[in-house]
GROMACS .gro file of C-alpha atoms in nm:
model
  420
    1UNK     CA    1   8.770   5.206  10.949
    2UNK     CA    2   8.608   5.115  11.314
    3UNK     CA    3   8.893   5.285  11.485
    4UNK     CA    4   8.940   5.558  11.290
    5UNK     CA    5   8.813   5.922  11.471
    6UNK     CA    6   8.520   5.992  11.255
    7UNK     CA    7   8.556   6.281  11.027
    8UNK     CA    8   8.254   6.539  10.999
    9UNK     CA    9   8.142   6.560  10.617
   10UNK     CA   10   7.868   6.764  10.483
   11UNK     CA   11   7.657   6.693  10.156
   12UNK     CA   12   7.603   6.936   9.879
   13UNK     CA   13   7.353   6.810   9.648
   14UNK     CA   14   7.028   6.924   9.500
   15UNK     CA   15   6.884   6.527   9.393
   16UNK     CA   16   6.803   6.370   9.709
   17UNK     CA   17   6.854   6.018   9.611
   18UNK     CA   18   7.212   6.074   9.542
   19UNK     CA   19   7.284   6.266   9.836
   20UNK     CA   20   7.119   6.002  10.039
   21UNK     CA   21   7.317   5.747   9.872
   22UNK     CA   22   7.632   5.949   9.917
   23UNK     CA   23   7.546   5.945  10.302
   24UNK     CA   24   7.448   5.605  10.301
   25UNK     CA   25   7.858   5.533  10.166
   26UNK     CA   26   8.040   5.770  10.369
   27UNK     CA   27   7.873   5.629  10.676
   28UNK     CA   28   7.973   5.308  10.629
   29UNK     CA   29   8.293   5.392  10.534
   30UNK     CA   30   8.371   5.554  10.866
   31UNK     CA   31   8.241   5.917  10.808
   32UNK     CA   32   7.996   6.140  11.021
   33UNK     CA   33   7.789   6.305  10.808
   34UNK     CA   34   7.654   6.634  10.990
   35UNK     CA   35   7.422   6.762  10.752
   36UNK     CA   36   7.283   6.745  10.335
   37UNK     CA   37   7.168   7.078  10.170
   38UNK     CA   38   7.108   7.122   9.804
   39UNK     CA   39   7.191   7.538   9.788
   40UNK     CA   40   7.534   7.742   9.833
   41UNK     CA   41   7.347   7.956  10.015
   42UNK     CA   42   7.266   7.688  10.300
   43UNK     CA   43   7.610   7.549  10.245
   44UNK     CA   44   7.782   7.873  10.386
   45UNK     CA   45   7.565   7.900  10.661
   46UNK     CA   46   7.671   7.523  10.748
   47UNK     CA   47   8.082   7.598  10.703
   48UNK     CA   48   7.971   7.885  10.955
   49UNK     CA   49   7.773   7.762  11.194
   50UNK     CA   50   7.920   7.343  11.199
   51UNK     CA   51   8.264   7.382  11.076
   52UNK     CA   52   8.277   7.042  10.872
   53UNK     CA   53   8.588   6.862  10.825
   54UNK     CA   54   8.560   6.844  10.453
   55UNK     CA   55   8.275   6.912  10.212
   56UNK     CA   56   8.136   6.735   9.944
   57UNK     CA   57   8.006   6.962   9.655
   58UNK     CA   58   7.801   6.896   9.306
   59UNK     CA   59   7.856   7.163   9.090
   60UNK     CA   60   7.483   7.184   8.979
   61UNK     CA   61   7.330   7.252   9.262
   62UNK     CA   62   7.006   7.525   9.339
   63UNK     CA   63   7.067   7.899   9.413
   64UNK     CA   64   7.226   8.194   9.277
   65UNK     CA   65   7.556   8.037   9.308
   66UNK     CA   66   7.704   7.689   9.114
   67UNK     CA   67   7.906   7.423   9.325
   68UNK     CA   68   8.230   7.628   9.237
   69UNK     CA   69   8.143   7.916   9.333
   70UNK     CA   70   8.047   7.794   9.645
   71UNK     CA   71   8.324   7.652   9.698
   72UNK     CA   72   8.577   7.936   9.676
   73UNK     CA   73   8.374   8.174   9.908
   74UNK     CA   74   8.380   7.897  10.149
   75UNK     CA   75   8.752   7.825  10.169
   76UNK     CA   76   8.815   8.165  10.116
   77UNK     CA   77   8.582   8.212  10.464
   78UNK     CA   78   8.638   7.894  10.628
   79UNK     CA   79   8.955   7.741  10.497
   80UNK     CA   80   8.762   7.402  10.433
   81UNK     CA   81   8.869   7.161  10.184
   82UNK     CA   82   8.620   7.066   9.907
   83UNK     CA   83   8.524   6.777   9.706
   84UNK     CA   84   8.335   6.831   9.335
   85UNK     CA   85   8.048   6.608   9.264
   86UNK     CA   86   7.986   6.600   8.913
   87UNK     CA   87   7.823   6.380   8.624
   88UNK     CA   88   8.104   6.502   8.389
   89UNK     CA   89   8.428   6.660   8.324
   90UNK     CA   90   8.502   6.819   8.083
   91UNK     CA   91   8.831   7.084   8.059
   92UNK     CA   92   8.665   7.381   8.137
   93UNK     CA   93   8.490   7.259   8.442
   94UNK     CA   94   8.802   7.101   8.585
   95UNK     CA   95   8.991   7.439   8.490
   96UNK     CA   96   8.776   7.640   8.699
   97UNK     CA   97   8.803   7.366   8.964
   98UNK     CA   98   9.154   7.413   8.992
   99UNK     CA   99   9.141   7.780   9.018
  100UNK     CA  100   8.903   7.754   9.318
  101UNK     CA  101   9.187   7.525   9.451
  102UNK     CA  102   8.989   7.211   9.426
  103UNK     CA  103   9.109   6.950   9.626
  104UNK     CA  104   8.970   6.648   9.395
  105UNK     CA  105   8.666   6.575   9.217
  106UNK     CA  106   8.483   6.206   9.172
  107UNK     CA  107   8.263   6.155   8.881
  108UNK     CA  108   7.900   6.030   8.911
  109UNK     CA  109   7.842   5.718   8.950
  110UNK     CA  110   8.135   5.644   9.167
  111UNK     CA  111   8.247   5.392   9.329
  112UNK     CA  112   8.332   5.329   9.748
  113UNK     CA  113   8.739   5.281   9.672
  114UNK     CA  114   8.741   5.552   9.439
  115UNK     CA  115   8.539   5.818   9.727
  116UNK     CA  116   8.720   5.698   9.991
  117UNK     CA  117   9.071   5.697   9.836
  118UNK     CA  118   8.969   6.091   9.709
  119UNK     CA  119   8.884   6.185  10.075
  120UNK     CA  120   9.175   6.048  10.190
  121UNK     CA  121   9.403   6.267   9.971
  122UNK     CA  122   9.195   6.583   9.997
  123UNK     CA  123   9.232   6.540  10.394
  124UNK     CA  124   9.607   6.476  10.369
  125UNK     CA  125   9.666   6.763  10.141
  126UNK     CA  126   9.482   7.021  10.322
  127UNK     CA  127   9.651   6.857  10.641
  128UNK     CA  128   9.957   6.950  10.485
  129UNK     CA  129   9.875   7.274  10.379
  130UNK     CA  130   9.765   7.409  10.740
  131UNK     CA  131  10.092   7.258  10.850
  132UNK     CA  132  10.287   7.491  10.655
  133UNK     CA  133  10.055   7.769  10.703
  134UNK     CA  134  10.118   7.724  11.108
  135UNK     CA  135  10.509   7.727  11.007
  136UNK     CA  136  10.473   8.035  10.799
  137UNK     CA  137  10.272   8.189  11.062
  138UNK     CA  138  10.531   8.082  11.381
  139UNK     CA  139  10.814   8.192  11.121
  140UNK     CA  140  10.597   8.519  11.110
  141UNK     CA  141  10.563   8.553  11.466
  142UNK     CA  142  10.969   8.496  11.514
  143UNK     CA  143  11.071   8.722  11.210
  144UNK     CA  144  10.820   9.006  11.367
  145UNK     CA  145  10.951   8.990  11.725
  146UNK     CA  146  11.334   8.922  11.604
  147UNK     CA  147  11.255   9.259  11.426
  148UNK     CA  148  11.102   9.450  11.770
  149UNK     CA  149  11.431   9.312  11.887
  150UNK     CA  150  11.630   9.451  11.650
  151UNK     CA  151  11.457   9.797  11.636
  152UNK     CA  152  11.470   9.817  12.014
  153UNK     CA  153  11.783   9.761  12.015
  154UNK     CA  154  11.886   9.966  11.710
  155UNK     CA  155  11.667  10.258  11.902
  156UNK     CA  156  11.858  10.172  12.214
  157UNK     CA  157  12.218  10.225  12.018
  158UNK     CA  158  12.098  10.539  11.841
  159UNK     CA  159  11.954  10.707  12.131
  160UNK     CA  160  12.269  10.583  12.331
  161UNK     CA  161  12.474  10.735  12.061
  162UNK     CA  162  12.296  11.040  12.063
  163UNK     CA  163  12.357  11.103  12.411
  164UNK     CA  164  12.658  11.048  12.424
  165UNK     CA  165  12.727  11.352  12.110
  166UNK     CA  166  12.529  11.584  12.296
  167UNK     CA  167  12.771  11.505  12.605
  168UNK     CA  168  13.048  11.531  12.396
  169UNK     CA  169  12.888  11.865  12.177
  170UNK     CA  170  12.850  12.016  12.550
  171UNK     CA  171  13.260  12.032  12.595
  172UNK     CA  172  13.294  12.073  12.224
  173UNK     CA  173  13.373  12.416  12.232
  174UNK     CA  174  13.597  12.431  12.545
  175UNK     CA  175  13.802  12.153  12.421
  176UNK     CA  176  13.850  12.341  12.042
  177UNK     CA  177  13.718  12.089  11.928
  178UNK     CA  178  13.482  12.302  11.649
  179UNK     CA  179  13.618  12.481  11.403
  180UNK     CA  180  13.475  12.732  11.149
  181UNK     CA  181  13.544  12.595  10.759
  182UNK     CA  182  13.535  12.826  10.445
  183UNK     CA  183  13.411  12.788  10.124
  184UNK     CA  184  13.477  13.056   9.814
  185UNK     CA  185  13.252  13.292   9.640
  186UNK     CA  186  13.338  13.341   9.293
  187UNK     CA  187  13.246  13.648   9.082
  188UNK     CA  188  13.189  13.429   8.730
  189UNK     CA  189  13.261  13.716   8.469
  190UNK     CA  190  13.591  13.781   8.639
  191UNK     CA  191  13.683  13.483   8.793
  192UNK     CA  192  13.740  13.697   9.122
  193UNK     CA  193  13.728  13.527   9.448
  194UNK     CA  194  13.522  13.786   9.660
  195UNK     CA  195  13.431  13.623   9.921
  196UNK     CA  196  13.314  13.290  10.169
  197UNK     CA  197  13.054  13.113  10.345
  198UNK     CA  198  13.150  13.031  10.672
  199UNK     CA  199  13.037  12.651  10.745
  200UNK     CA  200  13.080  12.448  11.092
  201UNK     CA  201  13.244  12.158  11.139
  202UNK     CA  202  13.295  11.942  11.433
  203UNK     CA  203  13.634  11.744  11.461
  204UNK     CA  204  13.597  11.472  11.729
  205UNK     CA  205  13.882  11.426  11.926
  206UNK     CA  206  13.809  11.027  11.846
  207UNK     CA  207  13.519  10.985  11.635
  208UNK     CA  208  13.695  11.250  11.374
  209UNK     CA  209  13.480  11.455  11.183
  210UNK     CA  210  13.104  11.440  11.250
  211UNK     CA  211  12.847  11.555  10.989
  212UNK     CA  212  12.659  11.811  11.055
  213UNK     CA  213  12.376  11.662  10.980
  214UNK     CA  214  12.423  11.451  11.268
  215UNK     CA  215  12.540  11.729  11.506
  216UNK     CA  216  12.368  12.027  11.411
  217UNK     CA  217  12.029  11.913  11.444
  218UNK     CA  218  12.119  11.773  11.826
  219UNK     CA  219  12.258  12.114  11.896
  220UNK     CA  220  11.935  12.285  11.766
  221UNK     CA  221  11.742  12.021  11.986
  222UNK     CA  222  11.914  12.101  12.333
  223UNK     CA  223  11.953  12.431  12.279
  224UNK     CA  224  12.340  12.460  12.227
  225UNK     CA  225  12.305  12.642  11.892
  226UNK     CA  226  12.261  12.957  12.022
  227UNK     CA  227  12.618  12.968  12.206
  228UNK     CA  228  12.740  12.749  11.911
  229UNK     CA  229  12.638  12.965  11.666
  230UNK     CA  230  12.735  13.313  11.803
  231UNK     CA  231  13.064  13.175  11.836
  232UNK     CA  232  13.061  13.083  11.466
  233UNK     CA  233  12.956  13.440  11.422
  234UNK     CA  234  13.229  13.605  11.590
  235UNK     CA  235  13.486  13.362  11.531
  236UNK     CA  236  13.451  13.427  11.116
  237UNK     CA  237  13.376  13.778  11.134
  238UNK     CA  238  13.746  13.802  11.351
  239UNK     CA  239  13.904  13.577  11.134
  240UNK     CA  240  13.785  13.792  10.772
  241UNK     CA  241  13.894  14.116  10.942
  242UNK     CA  242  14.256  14.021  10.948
  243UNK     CA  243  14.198  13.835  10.607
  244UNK     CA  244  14.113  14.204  10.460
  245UNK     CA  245  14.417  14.314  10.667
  246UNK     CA  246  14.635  14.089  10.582
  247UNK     CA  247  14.539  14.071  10.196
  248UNK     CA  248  14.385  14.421  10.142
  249UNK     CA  249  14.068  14.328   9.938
  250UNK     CA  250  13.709  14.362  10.079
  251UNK     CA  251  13.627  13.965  10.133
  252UNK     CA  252  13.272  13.923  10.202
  253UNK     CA  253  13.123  13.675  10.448
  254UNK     CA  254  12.808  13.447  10.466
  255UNK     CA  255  12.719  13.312  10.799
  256UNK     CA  256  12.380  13.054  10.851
  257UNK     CA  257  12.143  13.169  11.107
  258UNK     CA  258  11.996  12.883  11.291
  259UNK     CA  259  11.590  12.871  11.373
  260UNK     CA  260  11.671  12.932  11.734
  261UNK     CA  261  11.941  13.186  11.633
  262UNK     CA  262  11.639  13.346  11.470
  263UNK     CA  263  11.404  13.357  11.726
  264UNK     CA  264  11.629  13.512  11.988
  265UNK     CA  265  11.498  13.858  12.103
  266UNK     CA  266  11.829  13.967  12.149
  267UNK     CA  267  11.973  13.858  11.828
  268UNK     CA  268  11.988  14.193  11.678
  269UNK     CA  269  12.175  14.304  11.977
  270UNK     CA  270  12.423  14.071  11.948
  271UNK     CA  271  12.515  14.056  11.590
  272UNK     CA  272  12.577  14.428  11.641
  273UNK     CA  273  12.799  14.355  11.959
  274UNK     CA  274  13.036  14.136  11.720
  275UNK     CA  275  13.039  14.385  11.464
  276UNK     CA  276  13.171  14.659  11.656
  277UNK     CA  277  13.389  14.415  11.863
  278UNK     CA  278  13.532  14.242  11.525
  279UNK     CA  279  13.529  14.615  11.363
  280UNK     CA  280  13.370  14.464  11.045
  281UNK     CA  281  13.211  14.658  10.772
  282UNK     CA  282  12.835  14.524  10.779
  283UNK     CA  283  12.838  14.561  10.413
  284UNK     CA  284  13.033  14.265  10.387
  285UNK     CA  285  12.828  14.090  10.597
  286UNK     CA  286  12.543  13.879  10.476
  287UNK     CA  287  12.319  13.641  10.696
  288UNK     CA  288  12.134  13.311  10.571
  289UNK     CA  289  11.847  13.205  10.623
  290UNK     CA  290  11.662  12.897  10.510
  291UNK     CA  291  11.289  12.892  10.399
  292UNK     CA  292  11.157  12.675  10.621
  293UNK     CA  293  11.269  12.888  10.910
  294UNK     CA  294  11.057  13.199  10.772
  295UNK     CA  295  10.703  13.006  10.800
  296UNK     CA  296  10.630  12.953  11.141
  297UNK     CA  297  10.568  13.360  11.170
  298UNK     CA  298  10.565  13.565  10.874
  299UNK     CA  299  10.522  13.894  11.059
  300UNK     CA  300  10.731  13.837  11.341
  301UNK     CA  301  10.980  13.688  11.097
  302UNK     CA  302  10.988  14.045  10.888
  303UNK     CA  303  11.034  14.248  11.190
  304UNK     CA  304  11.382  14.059  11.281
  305UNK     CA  305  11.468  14.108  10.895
  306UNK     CA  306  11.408  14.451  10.912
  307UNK     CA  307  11.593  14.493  11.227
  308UNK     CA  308  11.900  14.319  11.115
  309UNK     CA  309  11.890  14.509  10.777
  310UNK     CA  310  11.871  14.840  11.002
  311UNK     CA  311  12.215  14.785  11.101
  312UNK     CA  312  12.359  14.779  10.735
  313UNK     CA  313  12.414  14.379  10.638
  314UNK     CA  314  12.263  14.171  10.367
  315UNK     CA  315  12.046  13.899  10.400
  316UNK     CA  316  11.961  13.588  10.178
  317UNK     CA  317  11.715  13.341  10.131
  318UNK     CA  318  11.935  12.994  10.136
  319UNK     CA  319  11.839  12.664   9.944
  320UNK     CA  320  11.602  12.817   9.738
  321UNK     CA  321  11.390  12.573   9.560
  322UNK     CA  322  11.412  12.289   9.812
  323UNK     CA  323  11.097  12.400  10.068
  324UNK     CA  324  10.838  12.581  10.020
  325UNK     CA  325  10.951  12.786   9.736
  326UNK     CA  326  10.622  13.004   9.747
  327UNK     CA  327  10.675  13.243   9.492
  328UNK     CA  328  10.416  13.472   9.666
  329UNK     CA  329  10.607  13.512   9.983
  330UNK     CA  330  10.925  13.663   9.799
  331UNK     CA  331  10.832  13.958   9.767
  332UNK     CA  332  10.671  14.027  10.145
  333UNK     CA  333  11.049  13.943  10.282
  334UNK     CA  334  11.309  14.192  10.230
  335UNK     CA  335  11.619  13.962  10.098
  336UNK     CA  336  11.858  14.112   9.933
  337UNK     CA  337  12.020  13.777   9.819
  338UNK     CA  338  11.863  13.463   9.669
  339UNK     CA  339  12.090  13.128   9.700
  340UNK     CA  340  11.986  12.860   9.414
  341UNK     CA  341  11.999  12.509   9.593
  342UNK     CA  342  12.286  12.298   9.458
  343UNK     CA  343  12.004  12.054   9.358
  344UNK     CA  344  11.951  12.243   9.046
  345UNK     CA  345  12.312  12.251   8.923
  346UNK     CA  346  12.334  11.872   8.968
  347UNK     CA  347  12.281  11.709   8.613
  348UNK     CA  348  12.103  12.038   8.506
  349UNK     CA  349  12.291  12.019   8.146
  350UNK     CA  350  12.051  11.803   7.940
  351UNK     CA  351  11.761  11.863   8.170
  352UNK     CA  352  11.509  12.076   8.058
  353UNK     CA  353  11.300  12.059   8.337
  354UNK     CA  354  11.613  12.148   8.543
  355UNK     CA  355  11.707  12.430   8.326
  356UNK     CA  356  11.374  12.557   8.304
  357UNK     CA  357  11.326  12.633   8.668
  358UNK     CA  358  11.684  12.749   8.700
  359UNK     CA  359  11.587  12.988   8.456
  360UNK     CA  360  11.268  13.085   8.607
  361UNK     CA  361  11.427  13.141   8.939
  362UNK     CA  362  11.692  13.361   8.828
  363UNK     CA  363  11.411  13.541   8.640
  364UNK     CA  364  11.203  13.565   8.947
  365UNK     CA  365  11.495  13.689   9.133
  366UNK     CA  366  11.593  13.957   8.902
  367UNK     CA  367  11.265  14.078   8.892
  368UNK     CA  368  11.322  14.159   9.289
  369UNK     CA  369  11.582  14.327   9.251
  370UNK     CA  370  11.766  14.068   9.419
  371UNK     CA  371  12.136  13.899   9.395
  372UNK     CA  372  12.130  13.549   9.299
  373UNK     CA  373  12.420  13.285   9.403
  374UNK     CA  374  12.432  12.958   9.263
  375UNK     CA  375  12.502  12.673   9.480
  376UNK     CA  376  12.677  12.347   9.367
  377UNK     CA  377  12.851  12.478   9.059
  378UNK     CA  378  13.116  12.210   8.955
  379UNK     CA  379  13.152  12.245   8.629
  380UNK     CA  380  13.247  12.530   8.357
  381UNK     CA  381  12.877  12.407   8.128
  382UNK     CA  382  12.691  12.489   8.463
  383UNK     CA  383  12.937  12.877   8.481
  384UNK     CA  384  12.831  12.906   8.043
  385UNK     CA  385  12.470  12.830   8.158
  386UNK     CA  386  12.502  13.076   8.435
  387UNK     CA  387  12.640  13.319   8.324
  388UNK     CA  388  12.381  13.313   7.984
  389UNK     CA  389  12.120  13.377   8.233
  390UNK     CA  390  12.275  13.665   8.442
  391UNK     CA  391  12.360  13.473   8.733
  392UNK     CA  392  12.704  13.589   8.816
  393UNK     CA  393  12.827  13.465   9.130
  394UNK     CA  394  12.836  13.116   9.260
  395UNK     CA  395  12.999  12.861   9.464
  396UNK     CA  396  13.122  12.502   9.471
  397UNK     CA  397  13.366  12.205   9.437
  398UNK     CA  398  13.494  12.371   9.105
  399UNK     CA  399  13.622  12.713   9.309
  400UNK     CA  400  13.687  12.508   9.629
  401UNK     CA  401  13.542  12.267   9.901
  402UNK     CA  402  13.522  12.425  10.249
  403UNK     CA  403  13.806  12.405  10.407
  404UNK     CA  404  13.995  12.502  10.749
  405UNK     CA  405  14.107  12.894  10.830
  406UNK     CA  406  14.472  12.810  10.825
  407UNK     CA  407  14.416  12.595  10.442
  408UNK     CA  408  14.180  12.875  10.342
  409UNK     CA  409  14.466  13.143  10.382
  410UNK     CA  410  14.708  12.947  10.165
  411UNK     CA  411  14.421  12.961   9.925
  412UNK     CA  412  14.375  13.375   9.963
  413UNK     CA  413  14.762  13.394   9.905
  414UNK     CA  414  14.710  13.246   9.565
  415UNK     CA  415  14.281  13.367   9.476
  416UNK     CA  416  14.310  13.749   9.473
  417UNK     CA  417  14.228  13.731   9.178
  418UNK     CA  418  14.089  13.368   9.075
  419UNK     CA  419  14.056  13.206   8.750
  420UNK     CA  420  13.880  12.870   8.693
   0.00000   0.00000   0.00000
């Protein structure tokens, strides 16, 4: 034991002639012994202020705390292994040894080969435990910076990606490359087609069609909605105008306002230039807007309402229920439509909770004097439930997806007068 480095110990033990004699041992065995208290309290402050290599514990010692408890606060603290001291053992005590994470205990008396094989063990163990606590820790430390990597580079891609849209959304409309898609709106009682949203859609010339909930927010971002979406304007208010021409029944038409749209000063000015240009009645014309969009200036946000209702069209509050749906700001904006999110038709058929806010909504609605559209209708149980609750006009997969101009006016050949 001569050549072994010697090991700093310290003595918890509150009857002096054992603790002496338990330094006496350890001594000779090899062991430094760095101090002997007979309180948990002084034992903390020794695993603070000495840092012991391992720490020899009775369980009845002085203080507010027992040997166990001791123990636990200080590997909790310190991470140092401990030894129990004890005259017995019986289950209990050795169960709430183990749940302190006891690394051994030696009964009282003991003897030299029994203490010195116990410290041996309790040293290896915790040896072995701080070895694979400094592998978790470098695995740590590699799984956390392999992750910066791969969100760097992830950011890198997306932002690289995103640049190269807006490049592309830049040319988009010079090469033709957007195009305006329709989607039907279905009087329920009569199964009449009487009109369409108009919806944009992007068709990369070699990434195919991108969502617009990749492109549309980009365009809002640089700026390009404004162009984009007057062109949308006057490119669906042309092509209903030769629909009604062509087919001879008053088609109405939905077009989204973006936020920017919105906040244009000139935006009254030029939805009126594309309705005398397109020479569409502005009764068939209805603008949405989303709630969202409304909030950032209520007052301001009337005045352009007003303005745009000055020159005959409709407007309608779109996605109703999914923002901030505050049923005291209805009635300060002058809608004249209300558009039920198709969030509410999903599943609603068995769902109470569902069908009771459908039902309040169309209520609400009705009490405003306002038209209400359901979104999302894809079934005829969602048209019965409807149409039991005086909401009678909607829109979805089970009238028709939104589709291109030239599809679309197969579809008015055929939907003059539509039945589900």
């Amino acid at each position: 034991m001569n050549n072994i480095q010697p090991i700093e110990i310290l003595i918890v033990e509150d009857e002096l002639l054992i603790a002496r004699h338990l330094a006496s041992t350890l001594k000779r065995l090899g062991y430094k012994v760095i101090d002997m208290v007979s309180s948990g309290e002084d034992a903390l402050k020794v695993a603070k202020d000495k840092s012991p290599r391992l720490i020899i514990m009775d369980i009845v010692i002085q203080g507010d705390m027992n040997g166990i408890e001791t123990a636990a606060k200080i590997y909790n603290n310190y991470n140092i292994p401990v030894i129990y001291l004890t005259a017995y053992a019986d289950d209990e005590t050795l169960n709430q040894a183990e749940e302190t994470g006891s690394y051994g205990y030696i009964l009282k008396p003991f003897q030299e080969r029994e203490l010195h094989a116990t410290i041996r063990m309790a040293l290896r163990k915790h040896e072995k435990e701080r070895e694979l606590m400094r592998s978790l820790e470098t695995a740590k430390q590699m799984r956390d910076k392999l992750k910066t990597i791969i969100n760097t580079t992830t950011d890198l891609i997306v932002n690289s990606e995103q640049q190269e849209l807006e490049k592309d959304l830049y040319y988009a409309l010079e090469r033709e490359e957007l195009q305006v898609y329709y989607q039907p709106l279905v009087n329920l009682p009569e199964r009449q087609f009487i009109g369409v949203e108009a919806l944009l859609r992007w068709q990369h010339q070699e990434r195919g069609l991108v969502s617009p909930n990749i492109f549309i927010p980009i365009a809002e971002e640089t700026g390009l909605i404004e162009s984009i979406g007057n062109w949308v304007l006057t490119e669906s208010c042309m092509q209903i105008k030769d629909w009604q021409n062509t087919f001879s029944f008053p088609l109405k038409l939905s077009v989204n306002l973006s936020s920017r749209q919105f906040k244009r000063k000139t935006l009254v000015q030029e939805v009126s230039k594309v309705l005398m240009e397109t020479k569409l009645d502005p009764k068939l014309l209805t603008l949405e807007l989303t709630e969202s969009l409304l909030m950032d200036n209520t007052i301001a946000a009337i005045e352009m309402i007003n303005e745009l209702k000055s020159l005959d069209l409709k407007i309608a509050i779109d996605d109703f229920g999914t923002g901030y749906s505050s049923l005291s700001y209805l009635d300060k904006f002058p809608f004249d439509i209300l558009k039920i999110d198709r969030c509410f038709m999903s599943n609603i058929i068995g769902n109470a909770d569902k069908v009771a806010l459908t039902k309040a909504i169309i209520q609400i609605g009705h009490s405003l004097n306002l038209t209400i559209i359901a979104e999302g209708v894809e079934t005829e149980k969602q048209i019965e439930f409807l149409e039991q609750n005086q909401c009678y006009i909607a829109q979805g997969y089970l009238f028709g997806r939104p589709i291109p101009a030239n599809d679309f006016q197969e579809f008015c050949k055929n939907s003059s007068t539509f039945s589900a």
